[in-house]
mmCIF file of C-alpha atoms in Angstrom:
data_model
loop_
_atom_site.group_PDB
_atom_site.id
_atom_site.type_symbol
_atom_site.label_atom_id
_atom_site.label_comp_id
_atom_site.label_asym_id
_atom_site.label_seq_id
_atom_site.Cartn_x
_atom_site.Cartn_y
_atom_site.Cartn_z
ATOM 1 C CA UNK A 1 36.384 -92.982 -15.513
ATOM 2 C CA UNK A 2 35.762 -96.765 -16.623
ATOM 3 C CA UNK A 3 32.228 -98.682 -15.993
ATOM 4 C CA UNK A 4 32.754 -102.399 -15.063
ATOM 5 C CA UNK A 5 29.991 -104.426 -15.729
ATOM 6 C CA UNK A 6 30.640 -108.181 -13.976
ATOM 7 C CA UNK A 7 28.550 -110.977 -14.476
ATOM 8 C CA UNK A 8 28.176 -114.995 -13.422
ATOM 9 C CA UNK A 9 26.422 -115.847 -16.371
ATOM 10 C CA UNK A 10 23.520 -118.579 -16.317
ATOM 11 C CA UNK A 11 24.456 -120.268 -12.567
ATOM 12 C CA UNK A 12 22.213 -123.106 -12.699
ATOM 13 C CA UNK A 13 24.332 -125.879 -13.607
ATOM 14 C CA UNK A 14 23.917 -129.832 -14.754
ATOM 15 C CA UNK A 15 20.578 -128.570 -16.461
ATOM 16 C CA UNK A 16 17.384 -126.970 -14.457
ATOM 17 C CA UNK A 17 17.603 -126.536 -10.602
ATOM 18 C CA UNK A 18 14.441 -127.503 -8.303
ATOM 19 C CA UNK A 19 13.008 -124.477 -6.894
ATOM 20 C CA UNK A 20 14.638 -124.355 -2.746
ATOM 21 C CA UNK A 21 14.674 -122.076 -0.413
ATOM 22 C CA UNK A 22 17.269 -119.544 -1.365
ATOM 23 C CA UNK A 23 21.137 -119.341 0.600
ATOM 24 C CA UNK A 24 22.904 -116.789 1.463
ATOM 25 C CA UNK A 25 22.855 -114.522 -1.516
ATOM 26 C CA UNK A 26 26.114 -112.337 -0.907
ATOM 27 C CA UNK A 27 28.103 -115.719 -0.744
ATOM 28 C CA UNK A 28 26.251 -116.962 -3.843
ATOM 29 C CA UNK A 29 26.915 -113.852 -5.794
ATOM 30 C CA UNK A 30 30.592 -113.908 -4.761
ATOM 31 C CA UNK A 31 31.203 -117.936 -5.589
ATOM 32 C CA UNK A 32 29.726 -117.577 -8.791
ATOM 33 C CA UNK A 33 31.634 -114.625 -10.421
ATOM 34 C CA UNK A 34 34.946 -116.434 -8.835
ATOM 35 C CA UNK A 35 33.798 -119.392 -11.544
ATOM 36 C CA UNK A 36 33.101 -117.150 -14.223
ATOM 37 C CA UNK A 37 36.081 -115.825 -14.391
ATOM 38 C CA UNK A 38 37.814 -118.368 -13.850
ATOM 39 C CA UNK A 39 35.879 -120.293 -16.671
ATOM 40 C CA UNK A 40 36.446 -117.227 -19.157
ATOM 41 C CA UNK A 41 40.362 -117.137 -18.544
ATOM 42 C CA UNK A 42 40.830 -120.916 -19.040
ATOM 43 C CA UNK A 43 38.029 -120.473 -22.394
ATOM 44 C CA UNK A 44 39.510 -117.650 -23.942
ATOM 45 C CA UNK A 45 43.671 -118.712 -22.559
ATOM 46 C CA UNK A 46 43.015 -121.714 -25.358
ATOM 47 C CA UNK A 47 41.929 -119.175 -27.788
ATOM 48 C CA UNK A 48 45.082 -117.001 -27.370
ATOM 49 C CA UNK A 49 47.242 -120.077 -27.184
ATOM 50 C CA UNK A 50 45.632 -120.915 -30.656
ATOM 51 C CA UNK A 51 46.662 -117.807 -31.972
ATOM 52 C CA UNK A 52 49.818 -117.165 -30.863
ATOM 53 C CA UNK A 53 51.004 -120.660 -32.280
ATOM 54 C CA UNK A 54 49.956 -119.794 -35.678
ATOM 55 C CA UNK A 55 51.848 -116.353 -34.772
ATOM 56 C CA UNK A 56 49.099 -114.122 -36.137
ATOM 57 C CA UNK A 57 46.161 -111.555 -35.073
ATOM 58 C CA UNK A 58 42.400 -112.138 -34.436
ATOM 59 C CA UNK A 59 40.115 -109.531 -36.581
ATOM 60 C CA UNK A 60 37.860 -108.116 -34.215
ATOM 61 C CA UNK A 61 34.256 -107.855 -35.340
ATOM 62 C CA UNK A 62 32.067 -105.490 -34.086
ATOM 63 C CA UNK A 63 28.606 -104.882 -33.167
ATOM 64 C CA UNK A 64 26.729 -101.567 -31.622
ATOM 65 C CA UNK A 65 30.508 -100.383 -31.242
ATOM 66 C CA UNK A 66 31.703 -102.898 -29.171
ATOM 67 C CA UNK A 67 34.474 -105.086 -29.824
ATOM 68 C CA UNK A 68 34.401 -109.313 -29.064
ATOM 69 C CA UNK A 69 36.648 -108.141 -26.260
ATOM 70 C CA UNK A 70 40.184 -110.407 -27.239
ATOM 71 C CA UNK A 71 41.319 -106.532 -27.101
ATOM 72 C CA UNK A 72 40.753 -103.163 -27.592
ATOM 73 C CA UNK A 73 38.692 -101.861 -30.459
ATOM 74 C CA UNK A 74 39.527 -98.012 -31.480
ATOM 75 C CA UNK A 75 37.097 -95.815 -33.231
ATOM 76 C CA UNK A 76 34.396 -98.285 -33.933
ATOM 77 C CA UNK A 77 36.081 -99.728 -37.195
ATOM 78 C CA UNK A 78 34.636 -103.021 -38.033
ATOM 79 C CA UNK A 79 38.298 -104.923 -38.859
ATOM 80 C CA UNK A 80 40.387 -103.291 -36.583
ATOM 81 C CA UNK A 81 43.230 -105.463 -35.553
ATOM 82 C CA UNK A 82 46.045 -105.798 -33.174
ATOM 83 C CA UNK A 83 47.984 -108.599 -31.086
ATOM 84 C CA UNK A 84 46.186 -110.701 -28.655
ATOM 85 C CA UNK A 85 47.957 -110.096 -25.436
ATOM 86 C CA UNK A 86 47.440 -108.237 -22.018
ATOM 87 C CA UNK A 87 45.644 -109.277 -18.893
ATOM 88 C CA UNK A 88 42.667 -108.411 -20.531
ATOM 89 C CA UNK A 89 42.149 -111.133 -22.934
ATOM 90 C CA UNK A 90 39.450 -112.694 -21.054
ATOM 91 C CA UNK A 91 37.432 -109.113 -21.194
ATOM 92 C CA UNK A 92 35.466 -107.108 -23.774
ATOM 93 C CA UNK A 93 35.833 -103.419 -23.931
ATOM 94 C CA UNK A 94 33.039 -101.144 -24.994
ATOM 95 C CA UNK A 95 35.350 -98.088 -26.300
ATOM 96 C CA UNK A 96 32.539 -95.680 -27.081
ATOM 97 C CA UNK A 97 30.917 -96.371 -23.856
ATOM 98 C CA UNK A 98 34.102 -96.781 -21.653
ATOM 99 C CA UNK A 99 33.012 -99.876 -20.386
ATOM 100 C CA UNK A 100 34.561 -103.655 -19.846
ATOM 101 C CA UNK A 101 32.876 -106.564 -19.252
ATOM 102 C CA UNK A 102 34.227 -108.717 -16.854
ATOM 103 C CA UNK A 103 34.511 -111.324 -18.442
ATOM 104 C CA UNK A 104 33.268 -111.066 -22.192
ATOM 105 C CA UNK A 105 29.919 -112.101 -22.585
ATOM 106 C CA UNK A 106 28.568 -114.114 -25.654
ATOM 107 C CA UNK A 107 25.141 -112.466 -26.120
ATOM 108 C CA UNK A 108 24.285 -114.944 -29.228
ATOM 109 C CA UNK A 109 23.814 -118.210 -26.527
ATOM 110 C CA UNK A 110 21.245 -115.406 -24.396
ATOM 111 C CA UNK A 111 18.125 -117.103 -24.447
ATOM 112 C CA UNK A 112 15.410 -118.529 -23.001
ATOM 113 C CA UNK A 113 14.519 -122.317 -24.263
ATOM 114 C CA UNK A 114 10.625 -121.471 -24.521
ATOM 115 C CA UNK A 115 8.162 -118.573 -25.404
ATOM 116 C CA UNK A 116 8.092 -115.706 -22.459
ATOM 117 C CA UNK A 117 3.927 -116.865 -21.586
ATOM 118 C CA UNK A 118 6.100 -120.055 -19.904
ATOM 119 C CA UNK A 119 8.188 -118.474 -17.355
ATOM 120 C CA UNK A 120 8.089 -116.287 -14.015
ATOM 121 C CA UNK A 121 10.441 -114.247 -14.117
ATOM 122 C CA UNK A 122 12.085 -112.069 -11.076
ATOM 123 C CA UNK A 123 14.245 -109.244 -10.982
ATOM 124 C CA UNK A 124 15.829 -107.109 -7.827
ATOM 125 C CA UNK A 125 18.030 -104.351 -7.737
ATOM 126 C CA UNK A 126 20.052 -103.923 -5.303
ATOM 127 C CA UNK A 127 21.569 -99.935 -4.538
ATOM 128 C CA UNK A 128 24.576 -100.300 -2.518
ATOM 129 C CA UNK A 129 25.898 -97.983 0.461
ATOM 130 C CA UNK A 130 29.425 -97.313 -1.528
ATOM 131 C CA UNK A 131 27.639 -94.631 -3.369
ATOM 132 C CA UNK A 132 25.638 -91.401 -2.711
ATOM 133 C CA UNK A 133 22.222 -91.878 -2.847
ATOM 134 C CA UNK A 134 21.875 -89.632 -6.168
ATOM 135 C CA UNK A 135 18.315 -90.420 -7.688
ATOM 136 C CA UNK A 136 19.169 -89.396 -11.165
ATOM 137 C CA UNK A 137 22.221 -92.109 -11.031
ATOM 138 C CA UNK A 138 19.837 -94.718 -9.586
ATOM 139 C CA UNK A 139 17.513 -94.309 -12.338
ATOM 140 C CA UNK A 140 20.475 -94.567 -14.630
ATOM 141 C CA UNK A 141 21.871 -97.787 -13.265
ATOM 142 C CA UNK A 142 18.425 -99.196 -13.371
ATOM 143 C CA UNK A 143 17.449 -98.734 -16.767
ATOM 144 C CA UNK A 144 21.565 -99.937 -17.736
ATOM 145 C CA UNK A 145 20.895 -103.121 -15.273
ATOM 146 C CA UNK A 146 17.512 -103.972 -16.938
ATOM 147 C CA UNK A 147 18.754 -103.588 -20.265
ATOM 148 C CA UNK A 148 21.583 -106.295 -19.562
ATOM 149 C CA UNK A 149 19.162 -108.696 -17.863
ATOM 150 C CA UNK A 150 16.470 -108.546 -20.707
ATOM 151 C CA UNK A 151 19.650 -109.106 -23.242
ATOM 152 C CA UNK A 152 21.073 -112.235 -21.342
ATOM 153 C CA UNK A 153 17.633 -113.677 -21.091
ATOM 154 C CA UNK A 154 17.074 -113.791 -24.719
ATOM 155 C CA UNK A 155 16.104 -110.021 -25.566
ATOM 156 C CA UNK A 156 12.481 -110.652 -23.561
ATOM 157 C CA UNK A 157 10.268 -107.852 -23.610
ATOM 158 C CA UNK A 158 9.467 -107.442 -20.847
ATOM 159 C CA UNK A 159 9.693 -108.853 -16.531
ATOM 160 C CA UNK A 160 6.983 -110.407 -13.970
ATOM 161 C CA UNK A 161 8.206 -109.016 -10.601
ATOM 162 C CA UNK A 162 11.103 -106.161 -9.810
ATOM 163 C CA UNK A 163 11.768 -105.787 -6.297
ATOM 164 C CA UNK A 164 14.358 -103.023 -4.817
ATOM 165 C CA UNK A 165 16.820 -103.317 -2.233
ATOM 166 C CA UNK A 166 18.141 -99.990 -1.184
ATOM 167 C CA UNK A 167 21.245 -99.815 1.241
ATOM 168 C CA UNK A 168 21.263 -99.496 5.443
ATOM 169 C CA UNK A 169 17.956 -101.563 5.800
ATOM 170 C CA UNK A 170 17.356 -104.584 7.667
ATOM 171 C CA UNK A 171 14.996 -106.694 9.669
ATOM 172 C CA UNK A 172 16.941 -107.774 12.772
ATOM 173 C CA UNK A 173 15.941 -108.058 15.921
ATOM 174 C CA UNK A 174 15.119 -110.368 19.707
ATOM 175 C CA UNK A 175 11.798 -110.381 18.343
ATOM 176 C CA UNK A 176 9.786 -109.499 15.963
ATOM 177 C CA UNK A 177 8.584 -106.404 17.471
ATOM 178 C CA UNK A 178 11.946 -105.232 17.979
ATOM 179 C CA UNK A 179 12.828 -105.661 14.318
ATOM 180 C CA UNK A 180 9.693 -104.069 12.895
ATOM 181 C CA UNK A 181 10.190 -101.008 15.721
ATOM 182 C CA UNK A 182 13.956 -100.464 14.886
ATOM 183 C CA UNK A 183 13.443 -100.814 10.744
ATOM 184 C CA UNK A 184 10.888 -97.630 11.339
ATOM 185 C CA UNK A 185 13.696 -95.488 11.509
ATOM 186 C CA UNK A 186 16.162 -97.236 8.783
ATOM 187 C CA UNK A 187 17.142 -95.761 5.720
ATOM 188 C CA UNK A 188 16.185 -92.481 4.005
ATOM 189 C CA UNK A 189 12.541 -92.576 3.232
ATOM 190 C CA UNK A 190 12.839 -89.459 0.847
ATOM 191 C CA UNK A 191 15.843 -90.709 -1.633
ATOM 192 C CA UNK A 192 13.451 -94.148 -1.740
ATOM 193 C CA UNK A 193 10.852 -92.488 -2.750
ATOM 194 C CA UNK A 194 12.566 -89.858 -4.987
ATOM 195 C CA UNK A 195 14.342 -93.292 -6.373
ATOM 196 C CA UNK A 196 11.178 -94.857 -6.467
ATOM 197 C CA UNK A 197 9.477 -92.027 -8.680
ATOM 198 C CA UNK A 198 12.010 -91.854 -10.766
ATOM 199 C CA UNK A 199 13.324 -95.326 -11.452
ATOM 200 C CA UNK A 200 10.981 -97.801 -10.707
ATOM 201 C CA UNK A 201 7.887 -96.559 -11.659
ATOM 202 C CA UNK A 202 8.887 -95.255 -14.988
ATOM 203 C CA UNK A 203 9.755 -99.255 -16.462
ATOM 204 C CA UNK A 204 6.332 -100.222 -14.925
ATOM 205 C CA UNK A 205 4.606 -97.330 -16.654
ATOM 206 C CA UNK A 206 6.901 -98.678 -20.193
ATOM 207 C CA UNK A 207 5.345 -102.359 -19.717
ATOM 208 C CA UNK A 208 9.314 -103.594 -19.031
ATOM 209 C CA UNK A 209 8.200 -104.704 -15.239
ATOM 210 C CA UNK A 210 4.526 -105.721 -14.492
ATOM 211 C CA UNK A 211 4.697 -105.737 -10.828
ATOM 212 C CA UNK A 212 6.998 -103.840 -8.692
ATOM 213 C CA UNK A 213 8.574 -104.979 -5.219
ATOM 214 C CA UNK A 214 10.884 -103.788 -1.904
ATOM 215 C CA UNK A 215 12.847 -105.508 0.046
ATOM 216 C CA UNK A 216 13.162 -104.929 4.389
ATOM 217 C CA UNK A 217 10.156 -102.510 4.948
ATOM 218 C CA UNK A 218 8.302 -103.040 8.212
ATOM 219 C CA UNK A 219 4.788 -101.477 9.381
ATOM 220 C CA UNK A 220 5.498 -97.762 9.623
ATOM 221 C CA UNK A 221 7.943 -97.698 6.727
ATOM 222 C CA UNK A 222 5.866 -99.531 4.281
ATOM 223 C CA UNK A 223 2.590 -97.265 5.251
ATOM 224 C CA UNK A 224 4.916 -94.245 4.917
ATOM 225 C CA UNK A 225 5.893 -95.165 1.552
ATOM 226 C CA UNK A 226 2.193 -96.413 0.031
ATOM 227 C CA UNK A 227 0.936 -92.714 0.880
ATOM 228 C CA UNK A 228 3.250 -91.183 -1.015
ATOM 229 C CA UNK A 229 3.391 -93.333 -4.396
ATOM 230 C CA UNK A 230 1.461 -93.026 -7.275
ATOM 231 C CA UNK A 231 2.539 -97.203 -8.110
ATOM 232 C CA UNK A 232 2.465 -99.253 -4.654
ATOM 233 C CA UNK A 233 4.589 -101.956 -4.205
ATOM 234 C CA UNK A 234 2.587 -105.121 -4.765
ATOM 235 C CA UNK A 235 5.504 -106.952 -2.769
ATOM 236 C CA UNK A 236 7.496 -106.758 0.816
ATOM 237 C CA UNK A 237 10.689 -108.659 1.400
ATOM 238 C CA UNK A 238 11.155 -109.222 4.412
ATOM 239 C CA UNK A 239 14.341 -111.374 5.936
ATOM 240 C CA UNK A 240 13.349 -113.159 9.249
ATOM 241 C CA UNK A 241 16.618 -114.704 9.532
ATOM 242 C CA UNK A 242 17.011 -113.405 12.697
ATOM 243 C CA UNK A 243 13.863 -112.671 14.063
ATOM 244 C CA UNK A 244 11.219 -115.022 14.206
ATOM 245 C CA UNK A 245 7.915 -114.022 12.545
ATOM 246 C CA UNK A 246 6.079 -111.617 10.366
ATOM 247 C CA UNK A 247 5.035 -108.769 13.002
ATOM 248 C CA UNK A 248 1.399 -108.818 13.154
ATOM 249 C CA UNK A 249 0.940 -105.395 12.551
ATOM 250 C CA UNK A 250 2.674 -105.540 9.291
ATOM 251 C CA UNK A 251 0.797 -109.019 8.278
ATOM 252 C CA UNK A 252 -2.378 -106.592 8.333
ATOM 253 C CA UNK A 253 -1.763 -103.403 6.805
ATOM 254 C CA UNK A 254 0.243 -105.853 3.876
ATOM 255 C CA UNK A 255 -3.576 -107.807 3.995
ATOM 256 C CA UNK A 256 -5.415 -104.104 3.784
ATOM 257 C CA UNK A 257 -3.057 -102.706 1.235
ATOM 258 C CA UNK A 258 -2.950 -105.994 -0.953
ATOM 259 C CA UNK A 259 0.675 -106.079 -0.894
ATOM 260 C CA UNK A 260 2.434 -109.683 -0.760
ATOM 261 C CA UNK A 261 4.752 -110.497 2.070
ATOM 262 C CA UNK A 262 7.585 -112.536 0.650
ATOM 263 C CA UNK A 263 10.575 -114.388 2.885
ATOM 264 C CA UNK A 264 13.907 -113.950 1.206
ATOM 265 C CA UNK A 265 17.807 -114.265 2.292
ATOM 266 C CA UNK A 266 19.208 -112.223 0.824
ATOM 267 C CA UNK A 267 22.196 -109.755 2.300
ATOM 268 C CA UNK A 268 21.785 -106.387 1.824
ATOM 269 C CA UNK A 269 25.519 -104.893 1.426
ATOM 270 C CA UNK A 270 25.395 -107.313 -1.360
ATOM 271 C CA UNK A 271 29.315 -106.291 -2.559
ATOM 272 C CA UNK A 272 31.273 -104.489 -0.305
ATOM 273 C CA UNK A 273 34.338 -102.444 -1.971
ATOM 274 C CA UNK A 274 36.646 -104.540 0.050
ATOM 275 C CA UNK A 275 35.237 -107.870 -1.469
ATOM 276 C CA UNK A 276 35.036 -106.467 -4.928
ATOM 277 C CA UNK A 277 38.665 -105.760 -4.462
ATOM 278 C CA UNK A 278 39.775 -108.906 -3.306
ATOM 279 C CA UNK A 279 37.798 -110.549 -6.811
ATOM 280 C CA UNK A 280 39.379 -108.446 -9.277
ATOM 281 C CA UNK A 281 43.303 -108.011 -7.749
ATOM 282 C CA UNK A 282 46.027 -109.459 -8.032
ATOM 283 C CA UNK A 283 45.129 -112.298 -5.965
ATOM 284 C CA UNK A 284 41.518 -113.253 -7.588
ATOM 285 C CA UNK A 285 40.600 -112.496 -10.907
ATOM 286 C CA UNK A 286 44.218 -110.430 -11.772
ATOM 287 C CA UNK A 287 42.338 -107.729 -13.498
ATOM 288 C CA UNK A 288 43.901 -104.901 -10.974
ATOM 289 C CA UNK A 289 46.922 -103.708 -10.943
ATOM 290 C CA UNK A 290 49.159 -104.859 -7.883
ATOM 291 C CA UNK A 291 48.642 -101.852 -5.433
ATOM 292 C CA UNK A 292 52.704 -102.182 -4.466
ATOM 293 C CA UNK A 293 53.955 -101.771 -7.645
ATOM 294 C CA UNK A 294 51.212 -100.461 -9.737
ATOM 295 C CA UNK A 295 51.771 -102.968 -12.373
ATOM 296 C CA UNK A 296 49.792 -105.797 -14.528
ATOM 297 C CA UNK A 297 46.736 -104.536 -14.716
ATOM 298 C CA UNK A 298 44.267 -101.523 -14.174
ATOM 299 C CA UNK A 299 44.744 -98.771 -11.699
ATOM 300 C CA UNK A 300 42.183 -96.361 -9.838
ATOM 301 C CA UNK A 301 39.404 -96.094 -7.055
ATOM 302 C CA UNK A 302 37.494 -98.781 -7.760
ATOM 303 C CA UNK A 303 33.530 -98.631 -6.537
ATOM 304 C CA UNK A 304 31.003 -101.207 -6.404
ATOM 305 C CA UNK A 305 27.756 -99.229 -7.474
ATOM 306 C CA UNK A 306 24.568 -102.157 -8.250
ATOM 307 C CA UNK A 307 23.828 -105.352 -8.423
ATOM 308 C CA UNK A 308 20.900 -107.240 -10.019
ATOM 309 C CA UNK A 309 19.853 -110.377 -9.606
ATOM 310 C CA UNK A 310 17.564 -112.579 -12.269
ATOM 311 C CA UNK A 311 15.544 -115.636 -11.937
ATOM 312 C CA UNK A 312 13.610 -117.135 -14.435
ATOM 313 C CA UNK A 313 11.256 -120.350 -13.491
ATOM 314 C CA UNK A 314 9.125 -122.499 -15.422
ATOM 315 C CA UNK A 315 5.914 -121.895 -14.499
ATOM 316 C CA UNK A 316 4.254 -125.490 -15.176
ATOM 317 C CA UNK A 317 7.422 -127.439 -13.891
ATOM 318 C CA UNK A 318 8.772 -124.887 -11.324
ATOM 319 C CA UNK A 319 11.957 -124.689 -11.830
ATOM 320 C CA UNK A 320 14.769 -122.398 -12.477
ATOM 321 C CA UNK A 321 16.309 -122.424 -16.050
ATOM 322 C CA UNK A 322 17.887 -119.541 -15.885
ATOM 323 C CA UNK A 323 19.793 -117.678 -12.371
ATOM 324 C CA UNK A 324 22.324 -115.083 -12.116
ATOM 325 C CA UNK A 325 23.895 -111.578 -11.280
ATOM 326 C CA UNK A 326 25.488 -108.267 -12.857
ATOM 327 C CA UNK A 327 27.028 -105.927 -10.805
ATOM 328 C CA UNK A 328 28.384 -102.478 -11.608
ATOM 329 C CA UNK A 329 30.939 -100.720 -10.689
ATOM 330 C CA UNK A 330 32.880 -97.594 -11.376
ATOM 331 C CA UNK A 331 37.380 -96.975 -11.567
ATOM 332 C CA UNK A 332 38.543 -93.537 -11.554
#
């Protein structure tokens, strides 16, 4: 089994980005890891080109085990080296963990440009319907998602807002009543909490996450799930794209239970298998191995397990520095 851990990278481009209503965040996600690995294979392409000119090999320096990804590291030795070639170039490969990052990333640019005090900074998680809803692997894929997102933003201590998106929930609807009466029923309210518990509570109790968040609960589901917490969510996501207002009933037990209702776009089934696919074979990214033949690249079942989304905004100037994704995924 290999861990894939795919990222966009910092997608506000041309310098900050006004704060706008959001798009459609599945399409986002999906444009922007197109670019970054299509950016990494024409960086690191030059790089090879460089070397292969001078006909030599690149030393690979390591760090925490993990090689600068040109290629393959063995056994944690700090000047191992070996010809730059392979699909892979544009990759790093964590040996010891079994894990590549697609592409490499270059954690010493990960920062933010000011001290923490100056930013708001927003987190959500999003658990996808391609894999069983196993709490102990949730909690897992949190705390691995977190980690990368305080890392890429500069090794910050800590997050303002994380808000969790579990799978088969929506708000849709001909009205508003419809929506809230059919989300009653959605989802699997004991593997939320369980997750919930387990998970999300835990980084809030640590000090990594100072206010926590869900995404698609309506009136029943939300009251269902505030009895049973010990750590209520202080925020509701809720997607009105096609329904037209915030049901009433829900605008008043939010009001009792001091929970913020927040509008967002987002799409739920984030990264389908299908799409993830279609990024890494033979016809996006080239990372997968041509399912005819088997050949030029990696081979297996490959599963799309998280996603997490960042956003970091200056608080006095409101806008976004800093925007982007990781997603994880699993190849057997």
């Amino acid at each position: 089994m290999t861990k894939l851990i795919l990222s966009t990278g910092n997608i506000v481009s041309g310098g900050h980005s006004i704060v706008r209503k959001p798009g459609a965040s599945n399409l986002e996600l999906i444009n922007s890891l197109k670019v970054s690995f299509q950016d990494a294979q024409l960086d690191y392409a030059d790089e090879i080109e460089n070397l292969n000119v001078i006909g030599t090999t690149k030393t690979t320096t390591m760090t925490n085990g993990t090689s600068n990804g040109v290629h393959e590291a063995t056994n944690g030795d700090s000047n191992t080296t070996s010809p730059v070639t392979g699909p892979l170039y544009w990759t790093a490969r964590d040996q010891k963990n079994k894990t590549i990052f697609v592409p490499r990333i270059d954690w010493e640019t990960a920062a933010l440009s000011e001290e923490r005090s100056q930013y708001d900074i927003t987190v959500k998680i999003f658990f996808l319907s391609t894999t069983t809803p196993d709490v102990s692997r949730r909690a897992q894929y949190t705390t691995e998602a977190m980690e990368l997102v305080l890392k890429e933003l500069g090794g910050i201590p800590d997050i303002d807002l994380l808000v969790v998106s579990f799978p088969n929930m929506s708000f849709e609807g001909d009205c508003e009543w419809e929506a809230d009466k059919l989300n009653a029923s959605q989802g699997d309210d004991e593997t939320e909490i369980a997750t919930w518990q387990a998970a999300v509570e835990e980084l809030h109790c640590q000090g990594l996450v100072k206010r926590l968040g869900i995404s698609e609960f309506g009136t029943q589901k939300l009251e269902r799930f505030i009895k049973r917490v010990a750590i209520p969510p202080a925020v509701d996501q809720i997607n009105l794209k096609n329904c037209c207002n915030v049901p009433p009933p829900l605008a008043t037990l939010a009001k009792e239970q001091n929970v913020e209702l927040l509008v967002h776009s987002d799409c739920t089934d984030i990264l389908p298998e299908g799409t993830l696919r279609e990024l890494l074979g033979p016809q996006g990214a080239g990372l997968l191995a041509d399912p005819a033949t088997g050949s030029g690249g990696l081979t297996g079942n490959l599963t799309p397990q998280w996603v997490i989304k960042y956003t970091a905004v200056v608080k006095n100037r409101g806008v976004i520095e800093n925007k982007g994704y990781f997603a994880g995924a699993e190849l057997n």
